[in-house]
Short mmCIF file of C-alpha atoms and ligand atoms in Angstrom, two decimals:
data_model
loop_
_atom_site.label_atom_id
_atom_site.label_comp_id
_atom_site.label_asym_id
_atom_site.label_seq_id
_atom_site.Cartn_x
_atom_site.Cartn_y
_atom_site.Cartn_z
CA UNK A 1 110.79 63.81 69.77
CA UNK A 2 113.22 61.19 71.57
CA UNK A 3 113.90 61.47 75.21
CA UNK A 4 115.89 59.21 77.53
CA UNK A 5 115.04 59.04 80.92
CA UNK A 6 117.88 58.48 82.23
CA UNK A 7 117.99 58.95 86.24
CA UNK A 8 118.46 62.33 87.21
CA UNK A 9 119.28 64.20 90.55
CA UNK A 10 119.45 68.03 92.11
CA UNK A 11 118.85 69.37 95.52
CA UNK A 12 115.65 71.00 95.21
CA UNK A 13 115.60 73.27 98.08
CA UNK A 14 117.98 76.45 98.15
CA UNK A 15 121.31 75.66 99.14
CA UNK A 16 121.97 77.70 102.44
CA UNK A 17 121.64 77.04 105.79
CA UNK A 18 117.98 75.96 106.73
CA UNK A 19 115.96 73.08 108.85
CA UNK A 20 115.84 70.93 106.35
CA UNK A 21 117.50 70.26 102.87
CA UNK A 22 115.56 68.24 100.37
CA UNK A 23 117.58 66.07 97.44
CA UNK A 24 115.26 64.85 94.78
CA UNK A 25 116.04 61.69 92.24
CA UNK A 26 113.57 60.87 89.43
CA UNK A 27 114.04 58.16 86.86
CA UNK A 28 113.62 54.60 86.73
CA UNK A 29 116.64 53.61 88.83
CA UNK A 30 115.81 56.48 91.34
CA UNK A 31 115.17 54.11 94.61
CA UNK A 32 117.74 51.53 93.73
CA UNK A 33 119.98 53.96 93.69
CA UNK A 34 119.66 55.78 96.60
CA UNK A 35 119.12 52.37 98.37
CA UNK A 36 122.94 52.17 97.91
CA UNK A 37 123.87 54.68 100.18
CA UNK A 38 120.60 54.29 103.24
CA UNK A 39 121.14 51.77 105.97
CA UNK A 40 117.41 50.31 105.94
CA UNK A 41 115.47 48.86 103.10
CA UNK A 42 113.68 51.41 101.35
CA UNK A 43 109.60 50.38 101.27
CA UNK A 44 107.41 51.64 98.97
CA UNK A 45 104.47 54.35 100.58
CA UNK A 46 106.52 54.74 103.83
CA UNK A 47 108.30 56.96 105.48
CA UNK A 48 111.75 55.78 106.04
CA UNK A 49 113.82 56.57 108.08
CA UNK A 50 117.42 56.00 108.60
CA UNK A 51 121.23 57.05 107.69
CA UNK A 52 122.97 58.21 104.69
CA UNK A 53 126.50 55.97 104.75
CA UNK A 54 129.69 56.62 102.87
CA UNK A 55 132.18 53.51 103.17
CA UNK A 56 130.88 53.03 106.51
CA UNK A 57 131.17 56.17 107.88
CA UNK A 58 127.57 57.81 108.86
CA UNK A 59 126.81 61.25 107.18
CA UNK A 60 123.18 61.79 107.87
CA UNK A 61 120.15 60.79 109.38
CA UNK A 62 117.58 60.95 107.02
CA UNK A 63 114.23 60.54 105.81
CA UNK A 64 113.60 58.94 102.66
CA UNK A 65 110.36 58.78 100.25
CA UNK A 66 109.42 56.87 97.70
CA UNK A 67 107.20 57.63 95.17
CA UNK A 68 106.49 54.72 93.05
CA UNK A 69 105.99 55.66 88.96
CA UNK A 70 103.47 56.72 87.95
CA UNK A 71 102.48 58.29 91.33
CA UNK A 72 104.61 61.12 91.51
CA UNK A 73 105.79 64.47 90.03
CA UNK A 74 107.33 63.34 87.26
CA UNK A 75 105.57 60.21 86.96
CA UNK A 76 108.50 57.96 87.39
CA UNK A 77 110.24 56.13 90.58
CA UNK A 78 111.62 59.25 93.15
CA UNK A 79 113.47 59.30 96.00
CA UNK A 80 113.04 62.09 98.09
CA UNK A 81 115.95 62.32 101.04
CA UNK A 82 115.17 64.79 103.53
CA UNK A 83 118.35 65.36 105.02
CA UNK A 84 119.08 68.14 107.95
CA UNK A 85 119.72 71.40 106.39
CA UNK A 86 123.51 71.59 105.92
CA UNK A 87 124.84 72.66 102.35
CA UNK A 88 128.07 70.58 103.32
CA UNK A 89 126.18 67.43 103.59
CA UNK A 90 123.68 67.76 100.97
CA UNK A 91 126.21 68.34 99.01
CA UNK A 92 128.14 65.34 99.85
CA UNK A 93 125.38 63.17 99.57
CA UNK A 94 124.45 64.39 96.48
CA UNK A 95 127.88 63.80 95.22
CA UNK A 96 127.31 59.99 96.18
CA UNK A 97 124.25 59.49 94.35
CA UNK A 98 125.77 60.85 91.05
CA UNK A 99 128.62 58.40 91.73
CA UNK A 100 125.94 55.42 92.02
CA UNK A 101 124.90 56.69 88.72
CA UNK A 102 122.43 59.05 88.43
CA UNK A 103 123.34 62.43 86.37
CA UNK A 104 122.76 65.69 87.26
CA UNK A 105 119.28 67.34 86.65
CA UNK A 106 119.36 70.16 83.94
CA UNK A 107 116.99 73.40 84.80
CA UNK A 108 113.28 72.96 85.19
CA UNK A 109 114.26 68.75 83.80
CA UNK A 110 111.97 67.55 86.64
CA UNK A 111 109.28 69.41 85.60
CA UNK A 112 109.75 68.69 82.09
CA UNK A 113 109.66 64.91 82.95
CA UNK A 114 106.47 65.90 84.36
CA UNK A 115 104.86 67.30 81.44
CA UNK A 116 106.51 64.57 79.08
CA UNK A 117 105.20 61.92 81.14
CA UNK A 118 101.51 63.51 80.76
CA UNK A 119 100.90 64.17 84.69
CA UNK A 120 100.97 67.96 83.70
CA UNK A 121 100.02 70.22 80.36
CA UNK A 122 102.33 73.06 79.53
CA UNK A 123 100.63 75.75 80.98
CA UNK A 124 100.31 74.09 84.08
CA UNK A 125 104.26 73.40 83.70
CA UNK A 126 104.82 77.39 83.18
CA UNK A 127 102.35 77.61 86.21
CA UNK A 128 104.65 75.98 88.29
CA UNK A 129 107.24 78.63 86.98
CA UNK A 130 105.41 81.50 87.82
CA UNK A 131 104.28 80.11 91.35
CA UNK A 132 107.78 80.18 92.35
CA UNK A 133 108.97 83.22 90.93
CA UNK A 134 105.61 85.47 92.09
CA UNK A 135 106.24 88.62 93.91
CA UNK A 136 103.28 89.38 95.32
CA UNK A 137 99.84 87.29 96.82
CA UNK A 138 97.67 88.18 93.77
CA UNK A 139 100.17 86.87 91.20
CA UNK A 140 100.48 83.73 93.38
CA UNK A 141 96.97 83.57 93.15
CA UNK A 142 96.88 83.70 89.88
CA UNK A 143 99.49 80.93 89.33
CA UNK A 144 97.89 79.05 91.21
CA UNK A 145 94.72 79.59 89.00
CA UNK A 146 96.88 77.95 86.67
CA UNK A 147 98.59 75.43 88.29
CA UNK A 148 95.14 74.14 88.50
CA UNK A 149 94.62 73.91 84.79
CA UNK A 150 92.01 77.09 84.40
CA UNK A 151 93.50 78.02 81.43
CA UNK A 152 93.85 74.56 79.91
CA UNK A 153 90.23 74.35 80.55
CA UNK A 154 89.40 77.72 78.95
CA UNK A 155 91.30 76.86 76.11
CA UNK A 156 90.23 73.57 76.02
CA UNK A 157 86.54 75.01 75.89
CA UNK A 158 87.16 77.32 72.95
CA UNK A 159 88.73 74.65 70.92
CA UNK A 160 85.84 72.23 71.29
CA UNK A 161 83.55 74.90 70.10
CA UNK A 162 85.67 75.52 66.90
CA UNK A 163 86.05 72.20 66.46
CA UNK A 164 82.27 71.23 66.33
CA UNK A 165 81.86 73.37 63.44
CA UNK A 166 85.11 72.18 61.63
CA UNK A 167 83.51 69.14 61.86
CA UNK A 168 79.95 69.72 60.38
CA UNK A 169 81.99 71.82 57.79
CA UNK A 170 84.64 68.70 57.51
CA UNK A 171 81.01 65.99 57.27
CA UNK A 172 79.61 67.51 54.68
CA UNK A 173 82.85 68.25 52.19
CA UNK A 174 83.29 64.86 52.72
CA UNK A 175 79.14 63.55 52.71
CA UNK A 176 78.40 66.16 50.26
CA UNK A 177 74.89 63.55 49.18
CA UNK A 178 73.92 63.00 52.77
CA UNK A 179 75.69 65.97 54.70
CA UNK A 180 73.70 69.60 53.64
CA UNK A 181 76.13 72.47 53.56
CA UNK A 182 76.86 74.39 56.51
CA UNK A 183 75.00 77.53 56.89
CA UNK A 184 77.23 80.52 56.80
CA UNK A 185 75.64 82.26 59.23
CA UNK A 186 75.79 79.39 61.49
CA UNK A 187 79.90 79.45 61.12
CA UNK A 188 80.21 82.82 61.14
CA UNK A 189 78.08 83.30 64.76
CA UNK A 190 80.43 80.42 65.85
CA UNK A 191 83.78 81.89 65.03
CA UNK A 192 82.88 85.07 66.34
CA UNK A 193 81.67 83.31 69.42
CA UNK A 194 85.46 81.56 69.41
CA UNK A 195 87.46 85.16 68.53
CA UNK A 196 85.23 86.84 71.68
CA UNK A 197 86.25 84.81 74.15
CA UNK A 198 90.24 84.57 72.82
CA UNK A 199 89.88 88.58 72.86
CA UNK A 200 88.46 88.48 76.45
CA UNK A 201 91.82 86.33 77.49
CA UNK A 202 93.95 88.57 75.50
CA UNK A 203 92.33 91.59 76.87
CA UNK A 204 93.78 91.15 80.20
CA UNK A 205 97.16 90.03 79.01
CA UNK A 206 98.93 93.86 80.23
CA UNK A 207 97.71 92.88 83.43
CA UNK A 208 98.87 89.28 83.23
CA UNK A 209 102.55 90.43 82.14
CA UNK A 210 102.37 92.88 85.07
CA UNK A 211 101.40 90.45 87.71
CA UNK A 212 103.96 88.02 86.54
CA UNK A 213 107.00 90.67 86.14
CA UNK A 214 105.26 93.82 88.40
CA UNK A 215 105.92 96.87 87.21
CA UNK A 216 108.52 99.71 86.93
CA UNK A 217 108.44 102.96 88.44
CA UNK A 218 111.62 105.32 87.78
CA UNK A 219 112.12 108.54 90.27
CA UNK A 220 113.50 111.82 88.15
CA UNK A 221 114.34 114.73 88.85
CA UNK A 222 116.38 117.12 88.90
CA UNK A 223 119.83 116.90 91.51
CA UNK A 224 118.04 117.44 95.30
CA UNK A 225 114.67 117.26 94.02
CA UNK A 226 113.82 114.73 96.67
CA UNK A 227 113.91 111.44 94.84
CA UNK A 228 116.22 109.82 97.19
CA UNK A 229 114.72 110.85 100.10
CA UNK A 230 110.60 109.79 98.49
CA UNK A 231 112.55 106.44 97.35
CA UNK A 232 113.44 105.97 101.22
CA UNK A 233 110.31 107.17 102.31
CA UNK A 234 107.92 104.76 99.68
CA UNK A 235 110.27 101.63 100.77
CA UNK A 236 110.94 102.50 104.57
CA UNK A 237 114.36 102.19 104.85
CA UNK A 238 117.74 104.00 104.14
CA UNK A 239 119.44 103.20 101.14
CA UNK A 240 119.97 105.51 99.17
CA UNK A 241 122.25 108.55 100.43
CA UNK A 242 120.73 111.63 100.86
CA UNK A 243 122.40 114.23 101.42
CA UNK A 244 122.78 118.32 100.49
CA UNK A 245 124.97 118.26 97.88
CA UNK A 246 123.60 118.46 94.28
CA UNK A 247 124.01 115.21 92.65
CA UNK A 248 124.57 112.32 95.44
CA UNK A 249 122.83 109.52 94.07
CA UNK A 250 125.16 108.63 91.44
CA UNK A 251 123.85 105.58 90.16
CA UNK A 252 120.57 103.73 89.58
CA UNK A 253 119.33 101.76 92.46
CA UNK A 254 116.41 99.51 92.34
CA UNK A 255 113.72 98.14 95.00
CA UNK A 256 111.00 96.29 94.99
CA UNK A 257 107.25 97.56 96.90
CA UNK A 258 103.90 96.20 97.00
CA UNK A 259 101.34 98.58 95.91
CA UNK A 260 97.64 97.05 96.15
CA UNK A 261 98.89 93.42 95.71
CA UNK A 262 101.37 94.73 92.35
CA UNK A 263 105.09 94.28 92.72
CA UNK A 264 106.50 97.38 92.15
CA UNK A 265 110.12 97.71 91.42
CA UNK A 266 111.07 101.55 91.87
CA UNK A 267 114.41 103.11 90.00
CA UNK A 268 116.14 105.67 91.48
CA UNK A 269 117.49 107.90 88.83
CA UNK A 270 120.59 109.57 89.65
CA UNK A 271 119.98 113.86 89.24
CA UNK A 272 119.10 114.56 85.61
CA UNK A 273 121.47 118.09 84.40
CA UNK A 274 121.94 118.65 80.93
CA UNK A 275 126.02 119.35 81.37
CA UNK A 276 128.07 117.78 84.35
CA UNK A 277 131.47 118.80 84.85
CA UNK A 278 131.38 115.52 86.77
CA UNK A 279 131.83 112.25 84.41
CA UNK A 280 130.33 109.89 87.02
CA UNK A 281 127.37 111.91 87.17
CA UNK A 282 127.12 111.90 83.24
CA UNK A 283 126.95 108.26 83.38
CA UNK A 284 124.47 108.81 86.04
CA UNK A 285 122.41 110.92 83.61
CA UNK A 286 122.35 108.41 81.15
CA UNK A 287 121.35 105.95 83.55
CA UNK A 288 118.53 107.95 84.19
CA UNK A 289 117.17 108.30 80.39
CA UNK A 290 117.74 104.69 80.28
CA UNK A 291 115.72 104.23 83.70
CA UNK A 292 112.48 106.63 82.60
CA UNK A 293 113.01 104.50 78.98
CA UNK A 294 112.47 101.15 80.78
CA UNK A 295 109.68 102.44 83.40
CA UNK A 296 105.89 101.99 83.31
CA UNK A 297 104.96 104.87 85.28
CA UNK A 298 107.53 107.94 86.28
CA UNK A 299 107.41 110.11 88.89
CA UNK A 300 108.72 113.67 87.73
CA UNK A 301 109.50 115.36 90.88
CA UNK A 302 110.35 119.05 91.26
CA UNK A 303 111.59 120.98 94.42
CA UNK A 304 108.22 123.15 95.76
CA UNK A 305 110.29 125.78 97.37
CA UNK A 306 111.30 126.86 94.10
CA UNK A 307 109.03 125.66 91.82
CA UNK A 308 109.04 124.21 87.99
CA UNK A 309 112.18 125.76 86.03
CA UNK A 310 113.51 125.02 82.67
CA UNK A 311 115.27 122.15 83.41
CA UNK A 312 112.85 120.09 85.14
CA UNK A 313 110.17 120.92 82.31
CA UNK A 314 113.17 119.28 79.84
CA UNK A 315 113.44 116.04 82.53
CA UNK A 316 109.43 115.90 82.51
CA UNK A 317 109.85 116.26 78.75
CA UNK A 318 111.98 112.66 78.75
CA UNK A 319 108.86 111.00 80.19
CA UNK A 320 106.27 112.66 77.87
CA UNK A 321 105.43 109.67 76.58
CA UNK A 322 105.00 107.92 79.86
CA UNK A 323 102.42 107.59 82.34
CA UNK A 324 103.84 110.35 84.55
CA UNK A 325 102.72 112.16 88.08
CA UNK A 326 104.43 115.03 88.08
CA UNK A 327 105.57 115.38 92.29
CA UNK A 328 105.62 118.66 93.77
CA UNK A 329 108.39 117.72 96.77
CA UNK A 330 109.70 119.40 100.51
CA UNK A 331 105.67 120.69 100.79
CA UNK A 332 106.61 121.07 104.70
CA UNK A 333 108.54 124.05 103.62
CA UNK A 334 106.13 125.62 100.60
CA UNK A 335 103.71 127.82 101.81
CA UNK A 336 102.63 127.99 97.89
CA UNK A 337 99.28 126.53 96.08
CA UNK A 338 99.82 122.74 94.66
CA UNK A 339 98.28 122.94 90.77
CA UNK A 340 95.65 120.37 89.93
CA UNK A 341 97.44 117.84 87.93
CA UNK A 342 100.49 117.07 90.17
CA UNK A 343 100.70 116.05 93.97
CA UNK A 344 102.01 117.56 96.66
CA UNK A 345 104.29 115.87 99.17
CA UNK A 346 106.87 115.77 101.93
CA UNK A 347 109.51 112.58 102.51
CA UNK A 348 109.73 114.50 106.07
CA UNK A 349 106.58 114.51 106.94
CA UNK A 350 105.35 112.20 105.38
CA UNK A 351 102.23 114.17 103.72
CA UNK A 352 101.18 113.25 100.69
CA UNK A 353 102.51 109.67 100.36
CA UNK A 354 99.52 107.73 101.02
CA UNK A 355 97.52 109.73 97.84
CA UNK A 356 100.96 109.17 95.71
CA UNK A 357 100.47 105.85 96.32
CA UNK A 358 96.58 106.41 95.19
CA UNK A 359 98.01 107.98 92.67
CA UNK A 360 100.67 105.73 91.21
CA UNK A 361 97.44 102.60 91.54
CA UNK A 362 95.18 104.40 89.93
CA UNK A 363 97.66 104.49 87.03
CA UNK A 364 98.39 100.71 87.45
CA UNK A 365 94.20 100.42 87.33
CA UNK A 366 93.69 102.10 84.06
CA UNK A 367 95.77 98.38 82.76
CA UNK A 368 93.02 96.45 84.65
CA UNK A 369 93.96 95.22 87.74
CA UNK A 370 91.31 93.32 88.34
CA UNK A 371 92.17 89.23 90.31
CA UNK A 372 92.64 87.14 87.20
CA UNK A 373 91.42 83.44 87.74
CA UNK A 374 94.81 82.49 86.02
CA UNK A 375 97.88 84.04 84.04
CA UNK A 376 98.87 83.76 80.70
CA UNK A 377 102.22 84.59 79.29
CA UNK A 378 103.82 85.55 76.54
CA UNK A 379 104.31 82.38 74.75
CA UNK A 380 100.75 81.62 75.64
CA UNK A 381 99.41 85.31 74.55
CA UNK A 382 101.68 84.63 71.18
CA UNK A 383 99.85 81.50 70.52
CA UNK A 384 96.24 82.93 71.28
CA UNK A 385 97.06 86.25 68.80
CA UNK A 386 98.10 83.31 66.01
CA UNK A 387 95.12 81.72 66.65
CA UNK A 388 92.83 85.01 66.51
CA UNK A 389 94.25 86.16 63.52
CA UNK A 390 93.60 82.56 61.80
CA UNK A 391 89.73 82.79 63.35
CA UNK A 392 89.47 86.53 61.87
CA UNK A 393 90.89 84.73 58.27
CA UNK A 394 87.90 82.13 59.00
CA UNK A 395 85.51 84.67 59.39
CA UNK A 396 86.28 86.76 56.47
CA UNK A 397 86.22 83.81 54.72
CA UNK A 398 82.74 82.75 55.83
CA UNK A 399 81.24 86.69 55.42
CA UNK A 400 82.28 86.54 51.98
CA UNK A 401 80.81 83.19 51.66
CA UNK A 402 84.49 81.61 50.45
CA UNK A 403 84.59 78.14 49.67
CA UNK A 404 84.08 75.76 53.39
CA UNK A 405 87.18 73.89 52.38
CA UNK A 406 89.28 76.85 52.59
CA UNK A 407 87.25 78.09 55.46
CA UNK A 408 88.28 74.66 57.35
CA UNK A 409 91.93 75.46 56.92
CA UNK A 410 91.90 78.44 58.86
CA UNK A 411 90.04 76.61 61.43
CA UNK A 412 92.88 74.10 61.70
CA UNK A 413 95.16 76.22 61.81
CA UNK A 414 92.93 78.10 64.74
CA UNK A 415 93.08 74.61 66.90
CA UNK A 416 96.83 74.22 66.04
CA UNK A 417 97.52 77.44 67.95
CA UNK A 418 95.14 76.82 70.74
CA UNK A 419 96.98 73.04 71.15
CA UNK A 420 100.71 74.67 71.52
CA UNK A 421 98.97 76.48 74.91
CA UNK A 422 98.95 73.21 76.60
CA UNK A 423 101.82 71.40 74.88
CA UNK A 424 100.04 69.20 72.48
CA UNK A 425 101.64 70.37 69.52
CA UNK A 426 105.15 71.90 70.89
CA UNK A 427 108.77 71.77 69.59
CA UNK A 428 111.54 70.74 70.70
CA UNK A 429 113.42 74.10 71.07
CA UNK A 430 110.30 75.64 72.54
CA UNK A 431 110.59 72.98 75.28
CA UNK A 432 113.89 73.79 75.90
CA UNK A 433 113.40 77.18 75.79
CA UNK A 434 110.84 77.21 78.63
CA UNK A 435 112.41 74.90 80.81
CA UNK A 436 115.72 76.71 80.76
CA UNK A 437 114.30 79.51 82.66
CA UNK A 438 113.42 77.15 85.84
CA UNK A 439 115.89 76.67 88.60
CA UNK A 440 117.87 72.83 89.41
CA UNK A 441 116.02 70.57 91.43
CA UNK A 442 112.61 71.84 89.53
P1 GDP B 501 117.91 113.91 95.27
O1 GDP B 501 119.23 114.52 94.90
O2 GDP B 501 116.86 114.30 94.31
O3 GDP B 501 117.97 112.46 95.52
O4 GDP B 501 117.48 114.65 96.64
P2 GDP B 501 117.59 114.12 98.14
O5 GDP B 501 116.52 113.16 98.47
O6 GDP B 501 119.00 113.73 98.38
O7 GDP B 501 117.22 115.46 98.94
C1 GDP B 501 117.98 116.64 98.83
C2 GDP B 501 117.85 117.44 100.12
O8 GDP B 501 116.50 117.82 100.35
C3 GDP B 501 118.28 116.67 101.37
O9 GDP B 501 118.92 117.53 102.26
C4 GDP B 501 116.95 116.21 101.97
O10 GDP B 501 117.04 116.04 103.37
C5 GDP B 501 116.04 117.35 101.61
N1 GDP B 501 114.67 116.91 101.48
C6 GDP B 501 114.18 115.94 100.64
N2 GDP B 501 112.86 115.80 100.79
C7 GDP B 501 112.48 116.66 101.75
C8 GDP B 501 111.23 117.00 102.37
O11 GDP B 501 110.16 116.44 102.06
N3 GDP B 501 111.24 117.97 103.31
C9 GDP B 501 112.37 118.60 103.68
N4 GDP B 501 112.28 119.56 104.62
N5 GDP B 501 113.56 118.32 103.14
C10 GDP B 501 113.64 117.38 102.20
#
């Protein structure tokens, strides 16, 4: 793969308002550059301090820092400018530095550098990913797990134990007078040893994907079931319209809770009815299949003054293949028995929320929710199922007692897998690919 490094530039903090804005420039021209446009001379391991000047005219007062390559994120020369937090003038100053010749980062590019310049492995890149985007403390924990390199080292681990026996296998195909054969039993307690501990990763790979993108929870119903007012009531606040006419919540809205450290994003399905008159509402209605399609878990509510009818047993029927709680709603006004498998509650009283909650965790649970030491995600699952399926291949191989040269193949191909985790062996596209979902300035 060719790269330039070419100097590049963002503002890496969010452009709005705020105490402080930060610009970032990385590449080898980074401090000469920005030297340009500061009024002191820029020394290396200080704080300096100073003003941003545009023909003369002062814009800023500033701090500057320079990190000297390869002691910094990206392992080249940066320039930090911590300017005060005003979009107009971080903008303006970052339009200076581009016309002193520095381009314009592309998503995630800083981080890229990072990883291209070794001061980072992939997964610790994707770490950095996750760590921004996390929801919720226990995914940020997670990340961080990451961010630390747990996974490269678990990986890492594995590989070295496959590749000790590739390499007694590997001695004596080659040293066939001095090298005795490998026993099979030896390689096949070894690749089973390796294909444990990828299953034990892969096993909690559900709960990775749900600490990284939470999970979904759609509200159905039937029209004045209750789901807007529950929604309200599980998120505190008013934003969905309830009121007594059938059919008010026309359209899907979405919200995100915590549940037990989870991000939970809950849909509120506009009312389900076989036939509207009312085309909005049909759209509404399809919405709401859509919604229960997409969910995790679905909360089938029905009104407990008058109990389950027809048409909420064909609404419960849409989530059959769900994890579903079926909600018995308006309990303040029911004087009737709850059955066994649903809960019973009221958004006015609030009774009953707390065990839905239980309820909707304990469902979450049965996917593991256990604090993972780090995350993996789906390109990182993808390349640990490759490399299980080449380990399985390996120990078929060896079980059958298959020639150890084609036995060794597999195992390759095993330690190819393992090295696309932390970038050893990576693409081009798949670079771009994973750096395109980071923000500027990253
Ligand atoms: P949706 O059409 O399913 O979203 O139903 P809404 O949440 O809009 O509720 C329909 C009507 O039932 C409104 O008048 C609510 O005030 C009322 N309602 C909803 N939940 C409760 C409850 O727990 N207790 C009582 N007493 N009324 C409720």
């Amino acid at each position: 793969m060719n790269y330039t490094f070419d100097t590049i530039c963002a503002i890496a903090t969010p452009l709005s308002k705020g105490g402080i804005g930060v610009i970032r420039v990385s590449g080898e021209n980074a401090i000469e550059i920005v030297q340009k446009i500061f009024t002191k001379k820029i020394i290396p391991k200080v704080i300096n301090h100073g003003w941003i000047i545009d023909n003369g005219e002062k814009i800023d007062e500033v701090i500057v820092l320079p990190f000297i390559a390869p002691h910094s994120y990206t392992g080249e020369n940066v320039a930090e400018i911590q300017t005060h937090g005003s979009p107009v003038v971080i903008n303006h100053i970052l339009n200076m530095i581009l016309d002193k010749g520095a381009r314009l980062a592309q998503r995630g590019e800083f981080t890229k550098r990072a990883f291209l310049n070794h001061k980072m492995d992939l997964s610790q890149a994707e770490a950095v990913l996750d760590l921004i985007n996390a929801k919720t403390q226990k995914s940020a924990n997670s990340a961080a797990g990451s961010l630390c390199g747990l996974l490269k080292i678990k990986t890492e681990e594995i590989k070295s134990k496959i590749s000790s026996i590739l390499g007694k296998i590997i001695a004596s195909l080659d040293f066939p007078q001095d090298v005795a054969e490998v026993d099979y039993e030896e390689i096949i307690t070894e690749v089973q040893g390796a294909i444990d501990e990828i299953n034990d990763i892969l096993k909690n790979a559900k709960m990775h994907n749900i600490l990284r993108q939470g999970i979904k929870i759609a509200v159905a119903g039937r029209p004045n079931a209750g789901k807007s007012s529950l929604f309200n009531t599980l998120l505190n606040l008013k934003r969905a319209i309830v009121t007594e006419i059938e059919g008010t919540t026309r359209d899907t809205i979405t919200e995100t809770l915590e549940i037990n450290g989870i991000s939970a994003t809950l849909i509120d399905t506009a009312g389900i009815r076989d036939k509207s008159p009312d085309k909005v509402e049909n759209i509404g209605i399809e919405q709401s299949k859509a919604a229960i399609e997409e969910a995790d878990i679905v909360l089938c509510l029905y009104d407990g003054q008058i109990g389950i009818c027809e048409a909420d047993e064909k609404i419960f029927n849409l989530a059959q293949d769900k994890k579903r709680i079926i909600v018995r709603t308006k309990c303040d006004l029911c004087n009737n028995q709850t059955k066994n498998n649903e809960i019973s509650i009221s958004s006015k009283t609030k009774e009953g929320i707390e065990e839905l909650k239980k309820a909707i965790y304990e469902e979450i649970s049965d996917l593991n929710p256990t604090q993972s030491e780090f995350l993996t995600n789906q390109r990182q699952q993808y390349c640990l199922k490759k490399s299980l399926e080449a380990l399985e291949n390996a120990l078929n191989g060896a079980k059958n007692n298959e020639l150890q040269d084609l036995i060794s193949i597999d195992l390759k191909a095993s330690i190819t897998c393992l090295g696309e985790i932390s970038g050893e062996v990576i693409t081009e596209d798949i670079l771009n690919d994973i750096f395109m979902n980071f923000c500027i300035g990253k």
